[in-house]
Amino acid sequence: MITTEILIIGAGPAGLMAAIHAAEAGAKVLLVERADRLGGQLIKQTHKFFGSKAEFAGERGMDIAEKLINLSSDISGITIWKNAVVLGIYPDGVVTISHEGAFCTVSPKKIIIATGASEKTMAFPNNDLPGIYGAGAVQTLMNVHGVIPAKRILMIGAGNIGVIVAYQLLQAGVEVAGIVEAAPQVGGYRVHAAKLQRHGVPIYTSHSIQSAHGDSCLEGVTICRLDEQWQPIEGSEQYIAVDGLCLAVGLSPLTELLWQANCEMKFAAELGGYVPLRDANMKTTHENIYVAGDVSGVEEASAAMVEGKLAGLYVASVLGHKKDSFTKEFQTAKSQLSALRSGPASVKICTGLSKVVLEEVG
Amino acid sequence: MPSQERFAKGPIALFECMQQIPCNPCADACPRGAITVKEINDCPSLNEELCNGCGVCMTHCPGLSIFVVDYTYGKDAALVKIPYEFSPLPEAKSVVDALNRQGQCIGTAQVIRVQTSPNKTNIIWLSVPRELAMEVRSIHVMKGETS
């Protein structure tokens, strides 16, 4: 049995920040990551991030990943396991992990779950044809492995992921046939949409996909217009010839471990689905389990990083590793987070959070 | 939008950033302190007297929403600086299709200078007919005109 003070599950933006700040305070951290590399989705983000300097705004996601990975490797208090899948959290606090294929048991004092989110998909005829991808897969192919996913692609979803990935497709030399969005307006930041529009990419708002076509692989899709009740308008069907279709229709928190550990969960559509109830220090209803990042509600990576910092600092302090600067750093991070969430773009997030954040204790 | 008088004085940054989103790297980037983002969700406000149109903010803006326009560039031509993150880059002195905000080709522009940036948001200086200075916001690089 391996013992550690803090086990952090997931090495994306939230997990890395939690590990760095907990270890800097003096805690012994085991950071486990399912993938064969650290950074989570950050490594695929070739665009510059929004936010403020404190969240690395203006820098590209992949460069932020590199910074955080280097920081986490330089701190002696952090042990990193890649290819490590957490299998279960047991009532006695023991966590089972498959690390490089070997079964291990870990006994941590506290756990920070930062597992992120997974992509939602859509039901329509022939949605299993080769050539139909989630936006994450498109980014992995293009931005991690340098492989273009298609010659001509249609994007479904004009949230931030849809508009950002469509722009990255253009940069990779892929023709973007358009973006289809069921809502009457673009959900992503308007500046992202403007970047596409000035390169001539049409945005079909109040439209949805009806079906995909092709024999052995995707050859085209039929889209149609939606009425005010989001119902297909008969006769509005339009065929678009494409060999690629990218779905960017939202994310759901990856909460399996929280359910298994009996954390109290609540459905908040604004946050992507079921999320754990937690207090303002990111502690769930389980005494030893904390959360940070998209697993606690789908939001921008900038917010995930600040949540990670908060959880890391707080959990370390609970274990007796309280830096002299703790109060100041913790309060600064809290104000940073509320500043990020204070604008009209975050109204939805705040509505969701009001349902799941318990009153601050202590 | 700057006044005619301000435009007559030389290059100035234009912010096509109309939505309140949490973002302020432009303010940190300006070497002259001309850009203010009071609360992080506010849209940037520009001190037009301090701005000299250098374009440093353009390379930092995550939304690629800042442009520089200089009406003093020539008698019939204006200079438009656009952010550009595509490869290959156009070659200086080449003529490229000039696109408006909807991606429509509205004429041609001559590439005056290609300013590469370490963060890969490059700045392309374009000479365009004066009457198109407020329209041209992108380019289409034709084959044989790349560097």
Short mmCIF file of C-alpha atoms in Angstrom, two decimals:
data_model
loop_
_atom_site.label_atom_id
_atom_site.label_comp_id
_atom_site.label_asym_id
_atom_site.label_seq_id
_atom_site.Cartn_x
_atom_site.Cartn_y
_atom_site.Cartn_z
CA MET A 1 0.00 0.00 0.00
CA ILE A 2 1.30 3.41 -0.99
CA THR A 3 0.55 6.33 1.29
CA THR A 4 0.40 9.99 0.36
CA GLU A 5 -1.06 13.12 1.87
CA ILE A 6 -3.02 14.24 -1.18
CA LEU A 7 -4.07 12.15 -4.14
CA ILE A 8 -5.00 14.27 -7.14
CA ILE A 9 -6.93 12.49 -9.87
CA GLY A 10 -6.48 14.05 -13.30
CA ALA A 11 -3.59 16.20 -14.56
CA GLY A 12 -5.42 18.75 -16.67
CA PRO A 13 -5.42 22.47 -15.85
CA ALA A 14 -7.25 21.98 -12.52
CA GLY A 15 -5.28 18.96 -11.33
CA LEU A 16 -1.90 20.44 -12.27
CA MET A 17 -2.65 23.72 -10.50
CA ALA A 18 -3.92 21.85 -7.43
CA ALA A 19 -0.76 19.72 -7.33
CA ILE A 20 1.58 22.69 -7.77
CA HIS A 21 -0.05 24.78 -5.07
CA ALA A 22 -0.49 21.96 -2.57
CA ALA A 23 3.12 20.82 -3.01
CA GLU A 24 4.47 24.36 -2.85
CA ALA A 25 2.78 24.67 0.53
CA GLY A 26 4.67 21.57 1.66
CA ALA A 27 2.19 18.73 1.08
CA LYS A 28 3.17 15.37 -0.36
CA VAL A 29 1.15 14.87 -3.55
CA LEU A 30 0.52 11.91 -5.80
CA LEU A 31 -0.81 13.15 -9.15
CA VAL A 32 -2.36 10.42 -11.29
CA GLU A 33 -3.28 10.83 -14.94
CA ARG A 34 -5.12 8.35 -17.11
CA ALA A 35 -3.40 9.46 -20.34
CA ASP A 36 0.22 8.93 -21.32
CA ARG A 37 0.90 12.64 -21.02
CA LEU A 38 0.00 15.46 -18.67
CA GLY A 39 -1.97 18.61 -19.49
CA GLY A 40 -5.42 17.23 -20.24
CA GLN A 41 -7.18 19.17 -22.97
CA LEU A 42 -4.75 22.09 -22.66
CA ILE A 43 -2.22 20.41 -24.92
CA LYS A 44 -4.63 20.62 -27.87
CA GLN A 45 -5.48 24.28 -27.41
CA THR A 46 -3.52 26.19 -30.03
CA HIS A 47 -5.49 29.39 -29.47
CA LYS A 48 -4.70 32.17 -27.03
CA PHE A 49 -6.63 32.11 -23.77
CA PHE A 50 -8.96 34.76 -22.41
CA GLY A 51 -8.89 35.86 -18.78
CA SER A 52 -6.24 37.89 -16.98
CA LYS A 53 -2.51 37.57 -16.56
CA ALA A 54 -2.98 35.48 -13.40
CA GLU A 55 -4.64 32.80 -15.56
CA PHE A 56 -2.01 33.15 -18.30
CA ALA A 57 -4.37 35.12 -20.59
CA GLY A 58 -2.99 35.89 -24.03
CA GLU A 59 -0.92 32.71 -23.99
CA ARG A 60 -1.79 29.65 -26.03
CA GLY A 61 -3.30 26.70 -24.15
CA MET A 62 -0.52 24.34 -25.22
CA ASP A 63 2.11 26.78 -23.91
CA ILE A 64 0.25 27.06 -20.61
CA ALA A 65 0.25 23.24 -20.43
CA GLU A 66 4.01 23.20 -20.91
CA LYS A 67 4.49 25.78 -18.16
CA LEU A 68 2.31 23.90 -15.68
CA ILE A 69 3.87 20.53 -16.56
CA ASN A 70 7.38 21.93 -16.06
CA LEU A 71 6.37 23.53 -12.75
CA SER A 72 4.84 20.29 -11.51
CA SER A 73 7.91 18.27 -12.50
CA ASP A 74 10.26 20.70 -10.76
CA ILE A 75 8.59 20.45 -7.35
CA SER A 76 9.97 17.59 -5.30
CA GLY A 77 6.75 17.05 -3.34
CA ILE A 78 4.85 15.81 -6.41
CA THR A 79 4.98 12.20 -7.60
CA ILE A 80 3.51 11.84 -11.07
CA TRP A 81 1.93 8.68 -12.44
CA LYS A 82 0.92 8.61 -16.08
CA ASN A 83 -1.13 5.78 -17.62
CA ALA A 84 -2.80 5.52 -14.23
CA VAL A 85 -6.52 4.80 -14.20
CA VAL A 86 -8.31 5.14 -10.88
CA LEU A 87 -10.56 2.12 -10.49
CA GLY A 88 -12.36 2.80 -7.25
CA ILE A 89 -12.54 4.73 -4.00
CA TYR A 90 -13.36 2.38 -1.11
CA PRO A 91 -15.23 3.25 2.11
CA ASP A 92 -12.04 2.84 4.16
CA GLY A 93 -10.38 5.54 2.04
CA VAL A 94 -8.27 3.18 -0.04
CA VAL A 95 -8.06 4.04 -3.72
CA THR A 96 -7.32 1.35 -6.29
CA ILE A 97 -5.37 2.32 -9.38
CA SER A 98 -4.20 0.53 -12.50
CA HIS A 99 -0.77 2.10 -13.02
CA GLU A 100 1.04 1.07 -16.23
CA GLY A 101 -1.13 -2.01 -16.14
CA ALA A 102 -0.21 -2.97 -12.57
CA PHE A 103 -2.80 -3.00 -9.81
CA CYS A 104 -1.92 -0.64 -6.93
CA THR A 105 -3.58 0.48 -3.75
CA VAL A 106 -3.09 3.99 -2.42
CA SER A 107 -4.10 5.36 0.93
CA PRO A 108 -4.34 9.15 0.77
CA LYS A 109 -5.39 11.49 3.57
CA LYS A 110 -7.32 13.70 1.14
CA ILE A 111 -8.38 13.35 -2.48
CA ILE A 112 -8.86 16.09 -5.07
CA ILE A 113 -10.89 14.86 -8.02
CA ALA A 114 -10.12 16.80 -11.19
CA THR A 115 -11.25 14.34 -13.84
CA GLY A 116 -12.69 16.95 -16.20
CA ALA A 117 -15.55 16.33 -18.57
CA SER A 118 -16.45 14.19 -21.55
CA GLU A 119 -18.11 15.18 -24.80
CA LYS A 120 -21.82 14.89 -25.40
CA THR A 121 -22.97 13.45 -28.67
CA MET A 122 -26.10 13.64 -30.81
CA ALA A 123 -28.57 11.10 -32.10
CA PHE A 124 -29.28 11.23 -35.85
CA PRO A 125 -29.38 8.61 -38.61
CA ASN A 126 -25.94 7.32 -39.63
CA ASN A 127 -24.13 9.09 -36.81
CA ASP A 128 -21.71 6.14 -36.70
CA LEU A 129 -20.23 6.73 -40.17
CA PRO A 130 -16.47 7.13 -40.34
CA GLY A 131 -15.75 10.84 -40.73
CA ILE A 132 -17.97 11.88 -37.84
CA TYR A 133 -15.95 13.07 -34.86
CA GLY A 134 -16.28 14.80 -31.54
CA ALA A 135 -14.42 18.13 -31.36
CA GLY A 136 -11.91 16.63 -28.93
CA ALA A 137 -10.96 13.90 -31.41
CA VAL A 138 -10.56 16.47 -34.18
CA GLN A 139 -8.24 18.49 -31.95
CA THR A 140 -6.25 15.40 -30.96
CA LEU A 141 -5.76 14.38 -34.59
CA MET A 142 -4.86 17.88 -35.79
CA ASN A 143 -3.10 19.51 -32.91
CA VAL A 144 -1.42 16.58 -31.19
CA HIS A 145 -0.67 14.23 -34.08
CA GLY A 146 -0.66 16.61 -37.06
CA VAL A 147 -3.27 14.66 -39.02
CA ILE A 148 -6.13 16.46 -40.78
CA PRO A 149 -9.47 14.80 -40.06
CA ALA A 150 -11.16 15.58 -43.39
CA LYS A 151 -10.91 17.77 -46.48
CA ARG A 152 -14.20 19.56 -46.02
CA ILE A 153 -15.93 19.56 -42.68
CA LEU A 154 -19.17 20.80 -41.15
CA MET A 155 -19.19 21.86 -37.49
CA ILE A 156 -22.21 21.25 -35.29
CA GLY A 157 -22.38 23.68 -32.36
CA ALA A 158 -21.36 27.34 -32.19
CA GLY A 159 -20.35 27.39 -28.55
CA ASN A 160 -16.76 28.35 -27.78
CA ILE A 161 -15.47 24.87 -28.59
CA GLY A 162 -17.25 24.79 -31.95
CA VAL A 163 -16.01 28.20 -33.08
CA ILE A 164 -12.48 27.65 -31.78
CA VAL A 165 -12.08 24.21 -33.36
CA ALA A 166 -13.58 25.47 -36.65
CA TYR A 167 -10.89 28.18 -36.69
CA GLN A 168 -8.19 25.61 -35.96
CA LEU A 169 -9.51 23.53 -38.86
CA LEU A 170 -9.13 26.54 -41.17
CA GLN A 171 -5.59 26.98 -39.90
CA ALA A 172 -4.87 23.34 -40.71
CA GLY A 173 -6.03 23.94 -44.27
CA VAL A 174 -9.36 22.15 -43.95
CA GLU A 175 -12.32 23.73 -45.71
CA VAL A 176 -15.04 24.52 -43.16
CA ALA A 177 -18.40 24.22 -44.93
CA GLY A 178 -20.20 25.98 -42.10
CA ILE A 179 -21.23 25.91 -38.48
CA VAL A 180 -24.68 24.67 -37.57
CA GLU A 181 -26.22 25.95 -34.34
CA ALA A 182 -29.66 25.07 -33.02
CA ALA A 183 -29.98 28.24 -30.93
CA PRO A 184 -30.98 31.48 -32.67
CA GLN A 185 -27.58 33.00 -31.87
CA VAL A 186 -23.93 32.02 -31.53
CA GLY A 187 -23.17 30.81 -27.99
CA GLY A 188 -19.40 31.25 -28.20
CA TYR A 189 -17.61 34.55 -27.83
CA ARG A 190 -18.48 36.87 -30.72
CA VAL A 191 -14.83 37.63 -31.43
CA HIS A 192 -14.27 33.92 -32.13
CA ALA A 193 -17.24 33.83 -34.50
CA ALA A 194 -16.00 37.01 -36.23
CA LYS A 195 -12.66 35.32 -36.98
CA LEU A 196 -14.53 32.64 -38.92
CA GLN A 197 -16.96 34.98 -40.62
CA ARG A 198 -14.20 37.11 -42.10
CA HIS A 199 -12.82 33.96 -43.67
CA GLY A 200 -16.21 33.34 -45.24
CA VAL A 201 -17.44 30.51 -43.01
CA PRO A 202 -21.26 30.59 -42.91
CA ILE A 203 -22.95 30.20 -39.52
CA TYR A 204 -26.37 28.55 -39.73
CA THR A 205 -28.18 29.59 -36.55
CA SER A 206 -31.59 28.02 -35.78
CA HIS A 207 -30.48 24.98 -37.76
CA SER A 208 -29.84 21.37 -36.85
CA ILE A 209 -28.56 18.21 -38.45
CA GLN A 210 -31.17 15.82 -39.74
CA SER A 211 -29.08 12.94 -41.00
CA ALA A 212 -25.71 11.92 -42.27
CA HIS A 213 -25.24 10.14 -45.60
CA GLY A 214 -22.67 7.80 -47.07
CA ASP A 215 -22.00 4.14 -47.80
CA SER A 216 -18.75 3.23 -46.15
CA CYS A 217 -17.87 6.72 -44.93
CA LEU A 218 -19.41 10.16 -44.62
CA GLU A 219 -20.29 11.82 -47.94
CA GLY A 220 -22.71 14.53 -46.86
CA VAL A 221 -25.25 15.68 -44.31
CA THR A 222 -28.74 17.10 -44.44
CA ILE A 223 -29.40 20.08 -42.22
CA CYS A 224 -32.71 21.83 -41.68
CA ARG A 225 -34.02 25.04 -40.19
CA LEU A 226 -35.66 25.03 -36.74
CA ASP A 227 -38.74 27.01 -35.74
CA GLU A 228 -39.08 28.97 -32.50
CA GLN A 229 -39.89 25.78 -30.63
CA TRP A 230 -36.69 24.23 -32.01
CA GLN A 231 -38.73 21.90 -34.24
CA PRO A 232 -37.56 21.10 -37.81
CA ILE A 233 -39.32 23.19 -40.47
CA GLU A 234 -40.58 20.97 -43.25
CA GLY A 235 -39.15 21.75 -46.66
CA SER A 236 -36.14 23.60 -45.21
CA GLU A 237 -33.78 20.64 -45.70
CA GLN A 238 -30.44 21.41 -47.28
CA TYR A 239 -27.77 18.92 -48.37
CA ILE A 240 -24.14 19.78 -47.70
CA ALA A 241 -21.44 17.61 -49.23
CA VAL A 242 -18.69 16.99 -46.66
CA ASP A 243 -16.33 14.18 -45.77
CA GLY A 244 -16.10 15.28 -42.15
CA LEU A 245 -18.58 16.23 -39.46
CA CYS A 246 -17.48 17.59 -36.09
CA LEU A 247 -19.78 17.56 -33.08
CA ALA A 248 -19.21 20.29 -30.51
CA VAL A 249 -22.47 19.99 -28.64
CA GLY A 250 -21.37 20.36 -25.05
CA LEU A 251 -19.61 18.52 -22.27
CA SER A 252 -20.71 16.55 -19.20
CA PRO A 253 -18.69 16.34 -15.98
CA LEU A 254 -16.86 13.01 -15.52
CA THR A 255 -18.30 12.23 -12.11
CA GLU A 256 -18.20 8.43 -11.82
CA LEU A 257 -15.72 8.44 -8.92
CA LEU A 258 -17.80 11.00 -7.02
CA TRP A 259 -20.93 8.87 -7.37
CA GLN A 260 -19.03 5.82 -6.26
CA ALA A 261 -17.68 7.59 -3.19
CA ASN A 262 -21.23 8.60 -2.26
CA CYS A 263 -20.72 12.33 -2.64
CA GLU A 264 -24.06 14.11 -2.79
CA MET A 265 -24.78 15.01 -6.42
CA LYS A 266 -27.19 17.44 -8.00
CA PHE A 267 -28.32 18.04 -11.56
CA ALA A 268 -27.47 21.49 -12.89
CA ALA A 269 -28.06 21.76 -16.64
CA GLU A 270 -26.09 25.04 -16.66
CA LEU A 271 -23.00 23.14 -15.51
CA GLY A 272 -23.37 20.25 -17.95
CA GLY A 273 -25.22 17.67 -15.84
CA TYR A 274 -24.81 16.09 -12.42
CA VAL A 275 -22.17 17.78 -10.30
CA PRO A 276 -21.16 17.33 -6.65
CA LEU A 277 -22.47 19.65 -3.98
CA ARG A 278 -19.46 21.42 -2.47
CA ASP A 279 -18.58 24.34 -0.30
CA ALA A 280 -16.65 27.43 -1.35
CA ASN A 281 -13.39 25.63 -0.53
CA MET A 282 -14.21 22.93 -3.12
CA LYS A 283 -14.97 20.30 -0.46
CA THR A 284 -17.72 17.84 -1.37
CA THR A 285 -20.14 16.31 1.13
CA HIS A 286 -17.48 13.62 1.70
CA GLU A 287 -15.09 14.65 4.46
CA ASN A 288 -11.94 13.79 2.47
CA ILE A 289 -12.95 14.48 -1.11
CA TYR A 290 -12.51 17.77 -2.92
CA VAL A 291 -13.13 18.75 -6.54
CA ALA A 292 -11.73 21.24 -9.06
CA GLY A 293 -12.30 22.04 -12.71
CA ASP A 294 -14.91 20.74 -15.13
CA VAL A 295 -15.87 17.75 -12.96
CA SER A 296 -17.46 20.29 -10.63
CA GLY A 297 -19.22 22.07 -13.51
CA VAL A 298 -18.22 22.70 -17.11
CA GLU A 299 -16.57 26.09 -17.44
CA GLU A 300 -13.59 27.76 -19.12
CA ALA A 301 -10.08 26.42 -18.46
CA SER A 302 -9.16 29.69 -16.77
CA ALA A 303 -11.73 28.99 -14.05
CA ALA A 304 -10.53 25.38 -13.77
CA MET A 305 -7.00 26.58 -13.08
CA VAL A 306 -8.12 28.94 -10.32
CA GLU A 307 -10.32 26.24 -8.77
CA GLY A 308 -7.35 23.91 -8.81
CA LYS A 309 -5.24 26.50 -7.03
CA LEU A 310 -7.96 27.02 -4.40
CA ALA A 311 -8.40 23.30 -3.78
CA GLY A 312 -4.64 22.68 -3.64
CA LEU A 313 -3.98 25.53 -1.21
CA TYR A 314 -6.95 24.66 0.97
CA VAL A 315 -6.38 20.92 1.22
CA ALA A 316 -2.71 21.48 2.04
CA SER A 317 -3.73 23.91 4.79
CA VAL A 318 -6.18 21.40 6.25
CA LEU A 319 -3.29 18.92 6.49
CA GLY A 320 -1.21 21.47 8.38
CA HIS A 321 0.75 22.87 5.46
CA LYS A 322 -0.20 26.48 5.70
CA LYS A 323 2.08 28.95 4.01
CA ASP A 324 2.49 32.34 5.72
CA SER A 325 0.93 33.84 2.64
CA PHE A 326 -2.01 31.40 2.69
CA THR A 327 -4.79 33.82 3.58
CA LYS A 328 -3.63 36.39 1.07
CA GLU A 329 -3.11 33.89 -1.77
CA PHE A 330 -6.37 32.12 -1.07
CA GLN A 331 -8.39 35.32 -0.99
CA THR A 332 -6.69 36.59 -4.15
CA ALA A 333 -7.60 33.38 -5.97
CA LYS A 334 -11.17 33.65 -4.74
CA SER A 335 -11.52 37.20 -6.00
CA GLN A 336 -9.90 36.18 -9.28
CA LEU A 337 -12.54 33.50 -9.71
CA SER A 338 -15.43 35.79 -8.88
CA ALA A 339 -14.06 38.43 -11.26
CA LEU A 340 -13.93 35.87 -14.07
CA ARG A 341 -17.53 34.93 -13.31
CA SER A 342 -18.86 38.44 -12.84
CA GLY A 343 -19.72 39.29 -16.44
CA PRO A 344 -22.77 38.65 -18.60
CA ALA A 345 -20.95 35.74 -20.30
CA SER A 346 -21.02 33.87 -16.97
CA VAL A 347 -24.64 34.37 -15.96
CA LYS A 348 -25.47 30.77 -16.84
CA ILE A 349 -22.51 29.39 -14.87
CA CYS A 350 -23.49 31.46 -11.83
CA THR A 351 -27.08 30.21 -11.99
CA GLY A 352 -25.75 26.65 -12.00
CA LEU A 353 -23.31 27.33 -9.18
CA SER A 354 -26.04 28.85 -7.01
CA LYS A 355 -27.68 25.40 -7.03
CA VAL A 356 -24.64 23.41 -5.94
CA VAL A 357 -22.33 25.55 -3.84
CA LEU A 358 -23.03 25.06 -0.17
CA GLU A 359 -22.59 27.88 2.26
CA GLU A 360 -19.04 28.49 3.22
CA VAL A 361 -18.06 26.67 6.38
CA GLY A 362 -15.40 27.95 8.70
CA MET B 1 -14.73 55.01 -33.18
CA PRO B 2 -12.03 57.68 -33.37
CA SER B 3 -12.94 61.09 -34.78
CA GLN B 4 -11.87 62.39 -38.21
CA GLU B 5 -9.44 64.67 -36.38
CA ARG B 6 -7.82 61.75 -34.59
CA PHE B 7 -7.58 59.71 -37.79
CA ALA B 8 -5.91 62.72 -39.44
CA LYS B 9 -3.14 62.56 -36.83
CA GLY B 10 -1.93 59.07 -37.75
CA PRO B 11 -2.36 55.35 -37.02
CA ILE B 12 -4.71 54.23 -34.28
CA ALA B 13 -5.97 50.93 -32.90
CA LEU B 14 -9.59 49.96 -33.46
CA PHE B 15 -11.23 47.52 -31.07
CA GLU B 16 -13.87 45.29 -32.63
CA CYS B 17 -14.52 43.83 -29.19
CA MET B 18 -18.14 44.61 -28.36
CA GLN B 19 -19.10 41.77 -26.04
CA GLN B 20 -18.37 41.76 -22.33
CA ILE B 21 -16.15 38.74 -21.81
CA PRO B 22 -13.54 38.15 -19.09
CA CYS B 23 -10.38 39.24 -20.90
CA ASN B 24 -7.73 41.93 -20.50
CA PRO B 25 -4.35 41.03 -22.08
CA CYS B 26 -4.54 44.09 -24.39
CA ALA B 27 -4.35 46.41 -21.40
CA ASP B 28 -1.25 44.64 -20.07
CA ALA B 29 0.33 44.60 -23.52
CA CYS B 30 0.18 48.31 -24.36
CA PRO B 31 3.61 49.87 -23.83
CA ARG B 32 2.05 53.34 -23.60
CA GLY B 33 -0.69 52.54 -21.10
CA ALA B 34 -3.32 53.64 -23.61
CA ILE B 35 -5.72 50.73 -23.04
CA THR B 36 -7.90 50.36 -19.96
CA VAL B 37 -10.04 47.38 -18.99
CA LYS B 38 -11.43 48.47 -15.64
CA GLU B 39 -13.25 45.33 -14.58
CA ILE B 40 -12.10 42.19 -16.36
CA ASN B 41 -15.49 41.78 -18.08
CA ASP B 42 -15.51 45.37 -19.42
CA CYS B 43 -14.77 46.08 -23.06
CA PRO B 44 -11.43 47.88 -23.52
CA SER B 45 -11.38 51.65 -23.68
CA LEU B 46 -8.65 53.47 -25.55
CA ASN B 47 -6.94 56.74 -24.76
CA GLU B 48 -6.74 57.97 -28.35
CA GLU B 49 -4.08 60.54 -27.60
CA LEU B 50 -1.72 57.97 -26.06
CA CYS B 51 -2.24 55.33 -28.77
CA ASN B 52 0.26 55.53 -31.62
CA GLY B 53 -1.05 52.53 -33.54
CA CYS B 54 2.05 50.40 -32.87
CA GLY B 55 -0.03 47.22 -32.92
CA VAL B 56 1.55 45.43 -29.93
CA CYS B 57 -1.95 44.87 -28.51
CA MET B 58 -2.94 43.09 -31.73
CA THR B 59 -0.50 40.26 -31.13
CA HIS B 60 -1.78 39.73 -27.57
CA CYS B 61 -5.56 39.88 -28.21
CA PRO B 62 -6.93 36.30 -27.94
CA GLY B 63 -9.96 37.32 -29.99
CA LEU B 64 -7.88 38.80 -32.83
CA SER B 65 -10.29 41.70 -32.65
CA ILE B 66 -7.88 44.63 -32.77
CA PHE B 67 -6.91 46.33 -36.03
CA VAL B 68 -4.86 49.42 -36.79
CA VAL B 69 -5.94 51.94 -39.42
CA ASP B 70 -3.75 54.78 -40.69
CA TYR B 71 -5.45 57.29 -42.99
CA THR B 72 -2.28 59.37 -43.23
CA TYR B 73 -0.49 56.58 -45.09
CA GLY B 74 -1.09 57.98 -48.58
CA LYS B 75 -3.22 60.25 -50.67
CA ASP B 76 -5.50 57.55 -52.06
CA ALA B 77 -4.46 54.65 -49.88
CA ALA B 78 -4.86 53.87 -46.21
CA LEU B 79 -2.84 51.41 -44.17
CA VAL B 80 -4.72 48.61 -42.41
CA LYS B 81 -2.89 46.24 -40.07
CA ILE B 82 -4.58 42.90 -39.51
CA PRO B 83 -3.70 39.98 -37.21
CA TYR B 84 -2.93 36.82 -39.20
CA GLU B 85 -2.45 33.27 -37.91
CA PHE B 86 -2.36 31.29 -41.13
CA SER B 87 0.41 29.63 -42.97
CA PRO B 88 1.93 30.33 -45.42
CA LEU B 89 2.33 34.03 -44.81
CA PRO B 90 1.90 36.41 -47.74
CA GLU B 91 4.99 37.96 -49.19
CA ALA B 92 5.73 41.67 -48.85
CA LYS B 93 4.85 43.65 -52.00
CA SER B 94 2.44 40.93 -53.19
CA VAL B 95 -1.17 41.72 -54.03
CA VAL B 96 -3.82 39.75 -52.17
CA ASP B 97 -7.61 39.54 -52.14
CA ALA B 98 -9.03 41.87 -49.51
CA LEU B 99 -11.92 40.41 -47.50
CA ASN B 100 -14.54 42.18 -45.44
CA ARG B 101 -16.01 41.03 -42.12
CA GLN B 102 -18.26 38.57 -43.95
CA GLY B 103 -15.35 37.06 -45.86
CA GLN B 104 -16.41 38.61 -49.17
CA CYS B 105 -13.70 39.75 -51.54
CA ILE B 106 -14.15 43.50 -51.90
CA GLY B 107 -10.99 44.35 -53.79
CA THR B 108 -7.27 43.88 -53.57
CA ALA B 109 -4.70 44.98 -51.05
CA GLN B 110 -0.97 45.28 -51.33
CA VAL B 111 1.06 43.67 -48.60
CA ILE B 112 3.42 46.34 -47.29
CA ARG B 113 5.04 44.44 -44.50
CA VAL B 114 4.79 41.11 -42.72
CA GLN B 115 5.58 41.48 -39.05
CA THR B 116 6.14 38.05 -37.54
CA SER B 117 5.61 37.60 -33.83
CA PRO B 118 7.14 35.01 -31.49
CA ASN B 119 3.64 34.10 -30.31
CA LYS B 120 2.62 33.39 -33.91
CA THR B 121 -0.03 36.10 -34.15
CA ASN B 122 1.59 37.87 -37.06
CA ILE B 123 0.66 41.34 -38.24
CA ILE B 124 0.13 42.02 -41.92
CA TRP B 125 0.36 45.64 -43.08
CA LEU B 126 -1.95 46.25 -46.02
CA SER B 127 -2.27 49.20 -48.34
CA VAL B 128 -5.92 49.48 -49.35
CA PRO B 129 -8.01 52.14 -51.13
CA ARG B 130 -9.01 54.73 -48.49
CA GLU B 131 -12.71 54.00 -48.86
CA LEU B 132 -12.09 50.35 -47.92
CA ALA B 133 -10.08 51.00 -44.76
CA MET B 134 -13.05 50.38 -42.48
CA GLU B 135 -14.10 47.29 -44.43
CA VAL B 136 -10.98 45.23 -45.06
CA ARG B 137 -10.42 42.88 -42.12
CA SER B 138 -8.88 39.80 -43.67
CA ILE B 139 -7.06 38.59 -46.75
CA HIS B 140 -7.01 35.62 -49.01
CA VAL B 141 -3.54 34.71 -50.14
CA MET B 142 -3.52 33.57 -53.77
CA LYS B 143 -1.17 30.89 -55.01
CA GLY B 144 2.26 32.09 -56.03
CA GLU B 145 2.17 35.01 -53.62
CA THR B 146 3.37 33.24 -50.54
CA SER B 147 6.69 33.46 -48.85
#
